[in-house]
Amino acid sequence: MAVPVFLLYILAAPTALWLAAYFLPLLYIRLRGVQDLKKKYGATWAVVTGGSTGIGRAICEELAKQGLNVVVAALPDKFLEPAVAELSAAYKGQEFVAVGVSFAPGADYLEKIKAATADKDVQIVFNNAGFIVTGFFDTQPLGKHLVNMECNATAAVAITHHFAAAMMRKGLKGCIVFTSSASAYIPNPFAIIYGATKAFMSQFAASIAVELQCKGIDVCVIHPSPVASNFYNKVEHKIDSMESFKKLAVDPSELPREIFASIGRCVLRDVGNTAVGMRLGVALLPYSALAHIIALVAPFLPDYVENDKKRGQV
């Protein structure tokens, strides 16, 4: 029996509406182009966590091009001082401050950032620091998971609370931006804390935007496609899916202009073909069904089988 045409239209309407609601804002952002954040907010200082390498380093570069001074908060490793030195040499009329911090439970990262910005009006904040712990949840030390949670989520809450409160108290406009991941909207076996913290990051940003944007503080959370950075080099247990995504990775320098174009124009933004494709792939599938399907299928995948063999050796 043929399905009436009007019924097909009714069934197709929600999908058409979803696609329009998703792609029209992206088109609007693309047409409007990159924004000058210094001019937009009348700002002089920005803070970038994880700003010594990867996406964070590229963000620092773009902020510097716009004439902003930048506090770079990152691990006190071999990358931090050279990154700040390079920025200082390239942009001689501006200030760049290195703050070596560990985003770990009990660490004094917030105190150090507060001290470095005590005499500065910070109106632009990029919560970018993050890393991934791979392997079965039960085989990794609890301490490693807790550090992952602190770095990816808790630190961003603490930093956002401090600078949002300061901007509100001083009546300043500005923006707070979060680097999340496409992992935020799918289950993430074998990288559980990473996926969970990125989901938290996106939910936190979407919620706090309701409170802050009407006060002149824009909130934006970015779900980037794979980026060629040290992120992949620090993975302890290889995952086939990550290795596949790594082949699609783009240079970090390709992201900042997309990010800057999105601030104040949307709250959540998928950046790059991989992130958009993943969003489309799961958009019409209820999360409950997605979780159930992955739970059923995962034990038969090569990643799971191979690492399950090693489980007793850990």
PDB file of C-alpha atoms in Angstrom:
ATOM      1  CA  MET A   1       0.000   0.000   0.000  1.00  0.00           C
ATOM      2  CA  ALA A   2       1.465   3.348  -1.051  1.00  0.00           C
ATOM      3  CA  VAL A   3       2.155   5.912   1.662  1.00  0.00           C
ATOM      4  CA  PRO A   4       0.177   9.123   1.064  1.00  0.00           C
ATOM      5  CA  VAL A   5       2.363  12.017  -0.100  1.00  0.00           C
ATOM      6  CA  PHE A   6       1.134  14.316   2.666  1.00  0.00           C
ATOM      7  CA  LEU A   7       2.256  11.730   5.244  1.00  0.00           C
ATOM      8  CA  LEU A   8       5.748  11.715   3.740  1.00  0.00           C
ATOM      9  CA  TYR A   9       5.820  15.494   4.037  1.00  0.00           C
ATOM     10  CA  ILE A  10       4.791  15.267   7.688  1.00  0.00           C
ATOM     11  CA  LEU A  11       7.493  12.718   8.409  1.00  0.00           C
ATOM     12  CA  ALA A  12      10.141  14.735   6.555  1.00  0.00           C
ATOM     13  CA  ALA A  13       9.262  18.063   8.183  1.00  0.00           C
ATOM     14  CA  PRO A  14      11.163  17.505  11.478  1.00  0.00           C
ATOM     15  CA  THR A  15      14.299  16.500   9.584  1.00  0.00           C
ATOM     16  CA  ALA A  16      14.078  19.520   7.287  1.00  0.00           C
ATOM     17  CA  LEU A  17      13.526  21.794  10.279  1.00  0.00           C
ATOM     18  CA  TRP A  18      16.512  20.291  12.107  1.00  0.00           C
ATOM     19  CA  LEU A  19      18.794  20.708   9.086  1.00  0.00           C
ATOM     20  CA  ALA A  20      17.690  24.320   8.594  1.00  0.00           C
ATOM     21  CA  ALA A  21      18.157  25.131  12.270  1.00  0.00           C
ATOM     22  CA  TYR A  22      21.626  23.574  12.196  1.00  0.00           C
ATOM     23  CA  PHE A  23      23.058  24.849   8.910  1.00  0.00           C
ATOM     24  CA  LEU A  24      21.565  28.349   8.632  1.00  0.00           C
ATOM     25  CA  PRO A  25      23.485  29.663  11.680  1.00  0.00           C
ATOM     26  CA  LEU A  26      26.677  28.124  10.269  1.00  0.00           C
ATOM     27  CA  LEU A  27      26.051  29.911   6.982  1.00  0.00           C
ATOM     28  CA  TYR A  28      25.399  33.172   8.833  1.00  0.00           C
ATOM     29  CA  ILE A  29      28.669  32.827  10.773  1.00  0.00           C
ATOM     30  CA  ARG A  30      30.614  32.025   7.623  1.00  0.00           C
ATOM     31  CA  LEU A  31      29.179  35.033   5.772  1.00  0.00           C
ATOM     32  CA  ARG A  32      29.872  37.443   8.640  1.00  0.00           C
ATOM     33  CA  GLY A  33      33.474  36.286   8.966  1.00  0.00           C
ATOM     34  CA  VAL A  34      36.082  36.681  11.700  1.00  0.00           C
ATOM     35  CA  GLN A  35      35.616  39.271  14.446  1.00  0.00           C
ATOM     36  CA  ASP A  36      38.138  41.621  16.050  1.00  0.00           C
ATOM     37  CA  LEU A  37      37.714  40.712  19.715  1.00  0.00           C
ATOM     38  CA  LYS A  38      39.786  43.662  20.922  1.00  0.00           C
ATOM     39  CA  LYS A  39      37.429  46.045  19.168  1.00  0.00           C
ATOM     40  CA  LYS A  40      34.274  44.046  19.944  1.00  0.00           C
ATOM     41  CA  TYR A  41      34.795  44.157  23.702  1.00  0.00           C
ATOM     42  CA  GLY A  42      37.161  47.100  24.101  1.00  0.00           C
ATOM     43  CA  ALA A  43      39.568  44.591  25.625  1.00  0.00           C
ATOM     44  CA  THR A  44      43.291  44.714  26.333  1.00  0.00           C
ATOM     45  CA  TRP A  45      43.985  41.366  28.063  1.00  0.00           C
ATOM     46  CA  ALA A  46      43.130  37.738  27.351  1.00  0.00           C
ATOM     47  CA  VAL A  47      43.860  34.476  29.185  1.00  0.00           C
ATOM     48  CA  VAL A  48      44.441  31.209  27.324  1.00  0.00           C
ATOM     49  CA  THR A  49      44.881  27.917  29.165  1.00  0.00           C
ATOM     50  CA  GLY A  50      46.919  25.284  27.374  1.00  0.00           C
ATOM     51  CA  GLY A  51      48.249  28.134  25.267  1.00  0.00           C
ATOM     52  CA  SER A  52      51.770  26.868  24.641  1.00  0.00           C
ATOM     53  CA  THR A  53      50.950  24.270  21.955  1.00  0.00           C
ATOM     54  CA  GLY A  54      48.229  23.136  19.547  1.00  0.00           C
ATOM     55  CA  ILE A  55      44.925  24.964  19.378  1.00  0.00           C
ATOM     56  CA  GLY A  56      45.803  27.126  22.377  1.00  0.00           C
ATOM     57  CA  ARG A  57      49.028  28.338  20.780  1.00  0.00           C
ATOM     58  CA  ALA A  58      47.173  29.174  17.556  1.00  0.00           C
ATOM     59  CA  ILE A  59      44.568  31.103  19.571  1.00  0.00           C
ATOM     60  CA  CYS A  60      47.333  33.107  21.275  1.00  0.00           C
ATOM     61  CA  GLU A  61      48.752  33.979  17.865  1.00  0.00           C
ATOM     62  CA  GLU A  62      45.387  35.175  16.560  1.00  0.00           C
ATOM     63  CA  LEU A  63      44.754  37.244  19.700  1.00  0.00           C
ATOM     64  CA  ALA A  64      48.187  38.809  19.309  1.00  0.00           C
ATOM     65  CA  LYS A  65      47.444  39.704  15.682  1.00  0.00           C
ATOM     66  CA  GLN A  66      44.427  41.636  16.942  1.00  0.00           C
ATOM     67  CA  GLY A  67      46.603  43.668  19.315  1.00  0.00           C
ATOM     68  CA  LEU A  68      45.693  41.922  22.562  1.00  0.00           C
ATOM     69  CA  ASN A  69      48.022  41.168  25.465  1.00  0.00           C
ATOM     70  CA  VAL A  70      47.893  37.508  26.495  1.00  0.00           C
ATOM     71  CA  VAL A  71      48.429  35.521  29.690  1.00  0.00           C
ATOM     72  CA  VAL A  72      49.475  32.024  28.637  1.00  0.00           C
ATOM     73  CA  ALA A  73      48.694  29.461  31.354  1.00  0.00           C
ATOM     74  CA  ALA A  74      50.143  26.045  30.573  1.00  0.00           C
ATOM     75  CA  LEU A  75      52.349  23.277  31.881  1.00  0.00           C
ATOM     76  CA  PRO A  76      55.826  24.564  32.802  1.00  0.00           C
ATOM     77  CA  ASP A  77      57.463  22.337  30.214  1.00  0.00           C
ATOM     78  CA  LYS A  78      59.778  22.879  27.251  1.00  0.00           C
ATOM     79  CA  PHE A  79      57.020  24.547  25.216  1.00  0.00           C
ATOM     80  CA  LEU A  80      55.801  27.371  27.480  1.00  0.00           C
ATOM     81  CA  GLU A  81      58.752  29.758  27.652  1.00  0.00           C
ATOM     82  CA  PRO A  82      59.658  29.426  23.938  1.00  0.00           C
ATOM     83  CA  ALA A  83      56.030  30.078  22.950  1.00  0.00           C
ATOM     84  CA  VAL A  84      55.870  33.269  25.019  1.00  0.00           C
ATOM     85  CA  ALA A  85      59.318  34.344  23.789  1.00  0.00           C
ATOM     86  CA  GLU A  86      58.237  33.906  20.162  1.00  0.00           C
ATOM     87  CA  LEU A  87      55.073  35.916  20.710  1.00  0.00           C
ATOM     88  CA  SER A  88      56.994  38.664  22.499  1.00  0.00           C
ATOM     89  CA  ALA A  89      59.521  38.864  19.667  1.00  0.00           C
ATOM     90  CA  ALA A  90      56.857  38.960  16.953  1.00  0.00           C
ATOM     91  CA  TYR A  91      54.565  41.485  18.675  1.00  0.00           C
ATOM     92  CA  LYS A  92      56.902  43.900  20.407  1.00  0.00           C
ATOM     93  CA  GLY A  93      54.262  46.448  21.395  1.00  0.00           C
ATOM     94  CA  GLN A  94      52.292  43.921  23.437  1.00  0.00           C
ATOM     95  CA  GLU A  95      52.740  41.967  26.651  1.00  0.00           C
ATOM     96  CA  PHE A  96      52.777  38.197  27.002  1.00  0.00           C
ATOM     97  CA  VAL A  97      52.918  36.563  30.414  1.00  0.00           C
ATOM     98  CA  ALA A  98      53.848  32.922  30.988  1.00  0.00           C
ATOM     99  CA  VAL A  99      52.140  31.206  33.914  1.00  0.00           C
ATOM    100  CA  GLY A 100      53.440  27.703  34.498  1.00  0.00           C
ATOM    101  CA  VAL A 101      50.687  25.633  36.081  1.00  0.00           C
ATOM    102  CA  SER A 102      49.561  22.056  36.538  1.00  0.00           C
ATOM    103  CA  PHE A 103      45.814  21.581  36.207  1.00  0.00           C
ATOM    104  CA  ALA A 104      45.701  18.791  38.779  1.00  0.00           C
ATOM    105  CA  PRO A 105      43.633  18.262  41.953  1.00  0.00           C
ATOM    106  CA  GLY A 106      45.084  20.304  44.802  1.00  0.00           C
ATOM    107  CA  ALA A 107      47.370  22.309  42.520  1.00  0.00           C
ATOM    108  CA  ASP A 108      47.544  26.091  42.876  1.00  0.00           C
ATOM    109  CA  TYR A 109      46.739  26.894  39.246  1.00  0.00           C
ATOM    110  CA  LEU A 110      43.916  29.307  40.097  1.00  0.00           C
ATOM    111  CA  GLU A 111      46.024  31.203  42.628  1.00  0.00           C
ATOM    112  CA  LYS A 112      48.833  31.574  40.103  1.00  0.00           C
ATOM    113  CA  ILE A 113      46.465  32.806  37.402  1.00  0.00           C
ATOM    114  CA  LYS A 114      44.843  35.225  39.853  1.00  0.00           C
ATOM    115  CA  ALA A 115      48.251  36.578  40.850  1.00  0.00           C
ATOM    116  CA  ALA A 116      49.318  37.045  37.229  1.00  0.00           C
ATOM    117  CA  THR A 117      46.123  38.948  36.384  1.00  0.00           C
ATOM    118  CA  ALA A 118      45.532  40.840  39.631  1.00  0.00           C
ATOM    119  CA  ASP A 119      46.302  44.223  38.035  1.00  0.00           C
ATOM    120  CA  LYS A 120      44.711  43.418  34.663  1.00  0.00           C
ATOM    121  CA  ASP A 121      41.167  43.645  33.327  1.00  0.00           C
ATOM    122  CA  VAL A 122      40.774  40.288  31.626  1.00  0.00           C
ATOM    123  CA  GLN A 123      37.783  40.312  29.278  1.00  0.00           C
ATOM    124  CA  ILE A 124      38.622  37.367  27.045  1.00  0.00           C
ATOM    125  CA  VAL A 125      39.063  33.858  28.456  1.00  0.00           C
ATOM    126  CA  PHE A 126      39.817  30.682  26.510  1.00  0.00           C
ATOM    127  CA  ASN A 127      39.412  27.506  28.559  1.00  0.00           C
ATOM    128  CA  ASN A 128      41.405  25.336  26.193  1.00  0.00           C
ATOM    129  CA  ALA A 129      43.619  23.056  28.317  1.00  0.00           C
ATOM    130  CA  GLY A 130      42.834  19.355  28.093  1.00  0.00           C
ATOM    131  CA  PHE A 131      44.197  15.885  27.464  1.00  0.00           C
ATOM    132  CA  ILE A 132      42.975  12.319  27.064  1.00  0.00           C
ATOM    133  CA  VAL A 133      43.494   9.137  29.083  1.00  0.00           C
ATOM    134  CA  THR A 134      42.894   5.999  27.028  1.00  0.00           C
ATOM    135  CA  GLY A 135      42.485   2.396  28.095  1.00  0.00           C
ATOM    136  CA  PHE A 136      39.838   0.490  30.020  1.00  0.00           C
ATOM    137  CA  PHE A 137      38.576   2.566  32.925  1.00  0.00           C
ATOM    138  CA  ASP A 138      39.393  -0.106  35.532  1.00  0.00           C
ATOM    139  CA  THR A 139      42.963  -0.622  34.289  1.00  0.00           C
ATOM    140  CA  GLN A 140      44.058   2.986  34.674  1.00  0.00           C
ATOM    141  CA  PRO A 141      45.037   4.446  38.068  1.00  0.00           C
ATOM    142  CA  LEU A 142      42.274   6.440  39.740  1.00  0.00           C
ATOM    143  CA  GLY A 143      44.671   9.337  40.221  1.00  0.00           C
ATOM    144  CA  LYS A 144      45.182   9.634  36.482  1.00  0.00           C
ATOM    145  CA  HIS A 145      41.426   9.815  35.906  1.00  0.00           C
ATOM    146  CA  LEU A 146      41.035  12.491  38.567  1.00  0.00           C
ATOM    147  CA  VAL A 147      43.793  14.612  37.054  1.00  0.00           C
ATOM    148  CA  ASN A 148      42.050  14.255  33.680  1.00  0.00           C
ATOM    149  CA  MET A 149      38.780  15.442  35.221  1.00  0.00           C
ATOM    150  CA  GLU A 150      40.445  18.400  36.911  1.00  0.00           C
ATOM    151  CA  CYS A 151      42.256  19.544  33.790  1.00  0.00           C
ATOM    152  CA  ASN A 152      39.399  19.054  31.334  1.00  0.00           C
ATOM    153  CA  ALA A 153      36.485  20.249  33.459  1.00  0.00           C
ATOM    154  CA  THR A 154      37.017  21.408  37.042  1.00  0.00           C
ATOM    155  CA  ALA A 155      39.770  23.885  36.172  1.00  0.00           C
ATOM    156  CA  ALA A 156      37.543  25.501  33.542  1.00  0.00           C
ATOM    157  CA  VAL A 157      34.776  25.922  36.132  1.00  0.00           C
ATOM    158  CA  ALA A 158      37.145  27.564  38.622  1.00  0.00           C
ATOM    159  CA  ILE A 159      38.695  29.879  36.027  1.00  0.00           C
ATOM    160  CA  THR A 160      35.304  30.800  34.554  1.00  0.00           C
ATOM    161  CA  HIS A 161      33.894  31.560  38.005  1.00  0.00           C
ATOM    162  CA  HIS A 162      36.780  33.902  38.812  1.00  0.00           C
ATOM    163  CA  PHE A 163      36.787  35.909  35.586  1.00  0.00           C
ATOM    164  CA  ALA A 164      33.015  35.956  35.073  1.00  0.00           C
ATOM    165  CA  ALA A 165      32.576  37.332  38.594  1.00  0.00           C
ATOM    166  CA  ALA A 166      35.293  39.940  37.982  1.00  0.00           C
ATOM    167  CA  MET A 167      33.722  41.092  34.710  1.00  0.00           C
ATOM    168  CA  MET A 168      30.271  41.299  36.291  1.00  0.00           C
ATOM    169  CA  ARG A 169      31.633  43.233  39.273  1.00  0.00           C
ATOM    170  CA  LYS A 170      33.442  45.743  37.027  1.00  0.00           C
ATOM    171  CA  GLY A 171      30.640  45.976  34.469  1.00  0.00           C
ATOM    172  CA  LEU A 172      32.902  44.783  31.646  1.00  0.00           C
ATOM    173  CA  LYS A 173      31.885  43.104  28.407  1.00  0.00           C
ATOM    174  CA  GLY A 174      33.820  40.095  27.215  1.00  0.00           C
ATOM    175  CA  CYS A 175      33.714  36.438  26.250  1.00  0.00           C
ATOM    176  CA  ILE A 176      34.446  33.022  27.722  1.00  0.00           C
ATOM    177  CA  VAL A 177      35.241  30.279  25.227  1.00  0.00           C
ATOM    178  CA  PHE A 178      35.596  26.543  25.808  1.00  0.00           C
ATOM    179  CA  THR A 179      37.372  23.945  23.694  1.00  0.00           C
ATOM    180  CA  SER A 180      35.191  20.844  23.851  1.00  0.00           C
ATOM    181  CA  SER A 181      35.070  17.966  21.347  1.00  0.00           C
ATOM    182  CA  ALA A 182      32.740  16.046  19.079  1.00  0.00           C
ATOM    183  CA  SER A 183      33.194  13.335  21.721  1.00  0.00           C
ATOM    184  CA  ALA A 184      30.775  15.363  23.836  1.00  0.00           C
ATOM    185  CA  TYR A 185      27.734  13.978  22.048  1.00  0.00           C
ATOM    186  CA  ILE A 186      28.627  10.299  21.694  1.00  0.00           C
ATOM    187  CA  PRO A 187      29.524   7.538  24.186  1.00  0.00           C
ATOM    188  CA  ASN A 188      33.307   7.169  24.535  1.00  0.00           C
ATOM    189  CA  PRO A 189      34.364   3.686  25.620  1.00  0.00           C
ATOM    190  CA  PHE A 190      38.113   3.387  26.151  1.00  0.00           C
ATOM    191  CA  ALA A 191      38.368   7.161  26.709  1.00  0.00           C
ATOM    192  CA  ILE A 192      35.648   7.539  29.306  1.00  0.00           C
ATOM    193  CA  ILE A 193      36.805  10.558  31.296  1.00  0.00           C
ATOM    194  CA  TYR A 194      37.667  12.487  28.153  1.00  0.00           C
ATOM    195  CA  GLY A 195      34.198  12.041  26.669  1.00  0.00           C
ATOM    196  CA  ALA A 196      32.460  12.705  29.986  1.00  0.00           C
ATOM    197  CA  THR A 197      34.401  15.903  30.683  1.00  0.00           C
ATOM    198  CA  LYS A 198      33.813  17.209  27.178  1.00  0.00           C
ATOM    199  CA  ALA A 199      30.075  16.525  27.554  1.00  0.00           C
ATOM    200  CA  PHE A 200      30.207  18.394  30.856  1.00  0.00           C
ATOM    201  CA  MET A 201      32.056  21.273  29.208  1.00  0.00           C
ATOM    202  CA  SER A 202      29.410  21.669  26.502  1.00  0.00           C
ATOM    203  CA  GLN A 203      26.528  21.449  28.969  1.00  0.00           C
ATOM    204  CA  PHE A 204      28.208  23.875  31.370  1.00  0.00           C
ATOM    205  CA  ALA A 205      28.834  26.405  28.602  1.00  0.00           C
ATOM    206  CA  ALA A 206      25.301  26.133  27.229  1.00  0.00           C
ATOM    207  CA  SER A 207      23.865  26.683  30.696  1.00  0.00           C
ATOM    208  CA  ILE A 208      26.091  29.537  31.821  1.00  0.00           C
ATOM    209  CA  ALA A 209      25.486  31.323  28.523  1.00  0.00           C
ATOM    210  CA  VAL A 210      21.897  31.849  29.654  1.00  0.00           C
ATOM    211  CA  GLU A 211      23.117  33.748  32.709  1.00  0.00           C
ATOM    212  CA  LEU A 212      25.970  35.730  31.162  1.00  0.00           C
ATOM    213  CA  GLN A 213      25.171  36.677  27.571  1.00  0.00           C
ATOM    214  CA  CYS A 214      22.368  39.033  28.529  1.00  0.00           C
ATOM    215  CA  LYS A 215      24.956  40.843  30.674  1.00  0.00           C
ATOM    216  CA  GLY A 216      27.348  41.354  27.777  1.00  0.00           C
ATOM    217  CA  ILE A 217      29.580  38.331  28.364  1.00  0.00           C
ATOM    218  CA  ASP A 218      29.400  36.008  25.364  1.00  0.00           C
ATOM    219  CA  VAL A 219      29.863  32.264  25.912  1.00  0.00           C
ATOM    220  CA  CYS A 220      30.878  29.890  23.138  1.00  0.00           C
ATOM    221  CA  VAL A 221      31.885  26.215  23.200  1.00  0.00           C
ATOM    222  CA  ILE A 222      33.724  24.732  20.237  1.00  0.00           C
ATOM    223  CA  HIS A 223      33.625  21.118  19.040  1.00  0.00           C
ATOM    224  CA  PRO A 224      36.646  20.964  16.716  1.00  0.00           C
ATOM    225  CA  SER A 225      37.489  18.327  14.168  1.00  0.00           C
ATOM    226  CA  PRO A 226      40.819  16.498  14.665  1.00  0.00           C
ATOM    227  CA  VAL A 227      43.801  18.824  14.941  1.00  0.00           C
ATOM    228  CA  ALA A 228      47.462  17.968  14.353  1.00  0.00           C
ATOM    229  CA  SER A 229      49.014  18.596  17.773  1.00  0.00           C
ATOM    230  CA  ASN A 230      50.753  16.957  20.737  1.00  0.00           C
ATOM    231  CA  PHE A 231      47.337  15.654  21.784  1.00  0.00           C
ATOM    232  CA  TYR A 232      47.871  12.456  19.785  1.00  0.00           C
ATOM    233  CA  ASN A 233      51.510  12.060  20.773  1.00  0.00           C
ATOM    234  CA  LYS A 234      50.675  11.636  24.462  1.00  0.00           C
ATOM    235  CA  VAL A 235      48.163   8.820  23.990  1.00  0.00           C
ATOM    236  CA  GLU A 236      49.302   5.813  26.024  1.00  0.00           C
ATOM    237  CA  HIS A 237      46.962   3.203  24.538  1.00  0.00           C
ATOM    238  CA  LYS A 238      46.343   3.496  20.822  1.00  0.00           C
ATOM    239  CA  ILE A 239      42.745   3.467  19.589  1.00  0.00           C
ATOM    240  CA  ASP A 240      41.976   2.602  15.972  1.00  0.00           C
ATOM    241  CA  SER A 241      39.330   5.329  15.708  1.00  0.00           C
ATOM    242  CA  MET A 242      41.785   7.945  16.979  1.00  0.00           C
ATOM    243  CA  GLU A 243      44.411   6.826  14.500  1.00  0.00           C
ATOM    244  CA  SER A 244      41.828   7.185  11.724  1.00  0.00           C
ATOM    245  CA  PHE A 245      40.871  10.672  12.910  1.00  0.00           C
ATOM    246  CA  LYS A 246      44.556  11.601  13.145  1.00  0.00           C
ATOM    247  CA  LYS A 247      44.843  11.123   9.388  1.00  0.00           C
ATOM    248  CA  LEU A 248      42.136  13.773   8.950  1.00  0.00           C
ATOM    249  CA  ALA A 249      43.775  16.242  11.332  1.00  0.00           C
ATOM    250  CA  VAL A 250      44.220  19.840  10.212  1.00  0.00           C
ATOM    251  CA  ASP A 251      46.810  22.363  11.323  1.00  0.00           C
ATOM    252  CA  PRO A 252      45.829  24.262  14.519  1.00  0.00           C
ATOM    253  CA  SER A 253      46.200  27.563  12.663  1.00  0.00           C
ATOM    254  CA  GLU A 254      43.031  26.754  10.704  1.00  0.00           C
ATOM    255  CA  LEU A 255      40.797  26.947  13.788  1.00  0.00           C
ATOM    256  CA  PRO A 256      41.105  30.391  15.439  1.00  0.00           C
ATOM    257  CA  ARG A 257      39.419  32.370  12.678  1.00  0.00           C
ATOM    258  CA  GLU A 258      36.465  29.954  12.725  1.00  0.00           C
ATOM    259  CA  ILE A 259      36.330  30.218  16.511  1.00  0.00           C
ATOM    260  CA  PHE A 260      36.560  34.020  16.522  1.00  0.00           C
ATOM    261  CA  ALA A 261      33.796  34.194  13.913  1.00  0.00           C
ATOM    262  CA  SER A 262      31.510  32.145  16.176  1.00  0.00           C
ATOM    263  CA  ILE A 263      31.833  34.076  19.449  1.00  0.00           C
ATOM    264  CA  GLY A 264      28.640  35.942  20.262  1.00  0.00           C
ATOM    265  CA  ARG A 265      26.894  34.489  17.206  1.00  0.00           C
ATOM    266  CA  CYS A 266      26.262  30.993  18.555  1.00  0.00           C
ATOM    267  CA  VAL A 267      26.742  29.133  21.829  1.00  0.00           C
ATOM    268  CA  LEU A 268      27.741  25.700  20.473  1.00  0.00           C
ATOM    269  CA  ARG A 269      29.751  25.381  17.282  1.00  0.00           C
ATOM    270  CA  ASP A 270      30.938  22.298  15.413  1.00  0.00           C
ATOM    271  CA  VAL A 271      34.107  23.261  13.529  1.00  0.00           C
ATOM    272  CA  GLY A 272      35.312  21.236  10.549  1.00  0.00           C
ATOM    273  CA  ASN A 273      33.867  18.485   8.384  1.00  0.00           C
ATOM    274  CA  THR A 274      34.550  15.657  10.843  1.00  0.00           C
ATOM    275  CA  ALA A 275      32.703  17.346  13.708  1.00  0.00           C
ATOM    276  CA  VAL A 276      29.782  18.288  11.460  1.00  0.00           C
ATOM    277  CA  GLY A 277      29.666  14.783  10.009  1.00  0.00           C
ATOM    278  CA  MET A 278      29.612  13.190  13.445  1.00  0.00           C
ATOM    279  CA  ARG A 279      26.811  15.521  14.519  1.00  0.00           C
ATOM    280  CA  LEU A 280      24.753  14.597  11.474  1.00  0.00           C
ATOM    281  CA  GLY A 281      25.489  10.913  12.002  1.00  0.00           C
ATOM    282  CA  VAL A 282      23.950  10.823  15.461  1.00  0.00           C
ATOM    283  CA  ALA A 283      21.448  13.679  15.203  1.00  0.00           C
ATOM    284  CA  LEU A 284      18.343  11.599  14.548  1.00  0.00           C
ATOM    285  CA  LEU A 285      19.284   8.668  16.781  1.00  0.00           C
ATOM    286  CA  PRO A 286      18.143   8.927  20.423  1.00  0.00           C
ATOM    287  CA  TYR A 287      21.111   8.909  22.791  1.00  0.00           C
ATOM    288  CA  SER A 288      19.635   5.991  24.696  1.00  0.00           C
ATOM    289  CA  ALA A 289      19.602   3.918  21.501  1.00  0.00           C
ATOM    290  CA  LEU A 290      23.107   5.044  20.535  1.00  0.00           C
ATOM    291  CA  ALA A 291      24.489   4.037  23.939  1.00  0.00           C
ATOM    292  CA  HIS A 292      22.783   0.648  23.792  1.00  0.00           C
ATOM    293  CA  ILE A 293      24.002  -0.089  20.266  1.00  0.00           C
ATOM    294  CA  ILE A 294      27.610   0.799  21.117  1.00  0.00           C
ATOM    295  CA  ALA A 295      27.467  -1.303  24.285  1.00  0.00           C
ATOM    296  CA  LEU A 296      26.325  -4.297  22.213  1.00  0.00           C
ATOM    297  CA  VAL A 297      28.799  -3.834  19.374  1.00  0.00           C
ATOM    298  CA  ALA A 298      31.965  -2.638  21.149  1.00  0.00           C
ATOM    299  CA  PRO A 299      33.130  -6.037  22.526  1.00  0.00           C
ATOM    300  CA  PHE A 300      33.452  -7.312  18.969  1.00  0.00           C
ATOM    301  CA  LEU A 301      35.549  -4.406  17.684  1.00  0.00           C
ATOM    302  CA  PRO A 302      39.329  -4.873  17.205  1.00  0.00           C
ATOM    303  CA  ASP A 303      40.170  -2.121  19.723  1.00  0.00           C
ATOM    304  CA  TYR A 304      38.205  -3.820  22.458  1.00  0.00           C
ATOM    305  CA  VAL A 305      39.377  -7.349  21.670  1.00  0.00           C
ATOM    306  CA  GLU A 306      43.063  -6.423  21.449  1.00  0.00           C
ATOM    307  CA  ASN A 307      43.123  -4.428  24.665  1.00  0.00           C
ATOM    308  CA  ASP A 308      40.960  -6.937  26.510  1.00  0.00           C
ATOM    309  CA  LYS A 309      43.701  -9.513  25.894  1.00  0.00           C
ATOM    310  CA  LYS A 310      46.164  -7.237  27.672  1.00  0.00           C
ATOM    311  CA  ARG A 311      43.811  -6.526  30.542  1.00  0.00           C
ATOM    312  CA  GLY A 312      45.179  -9.265  32.763  1.00  0.00           C
ATOM    313  CA  GLN A 313      48.717  -8.077  32.126  1.00  0.00           C
ATOM    314  CA  VAL A 314      48.086  -4.618  33.577  1.00  0.00           C
TER     315      VAL A 314
END
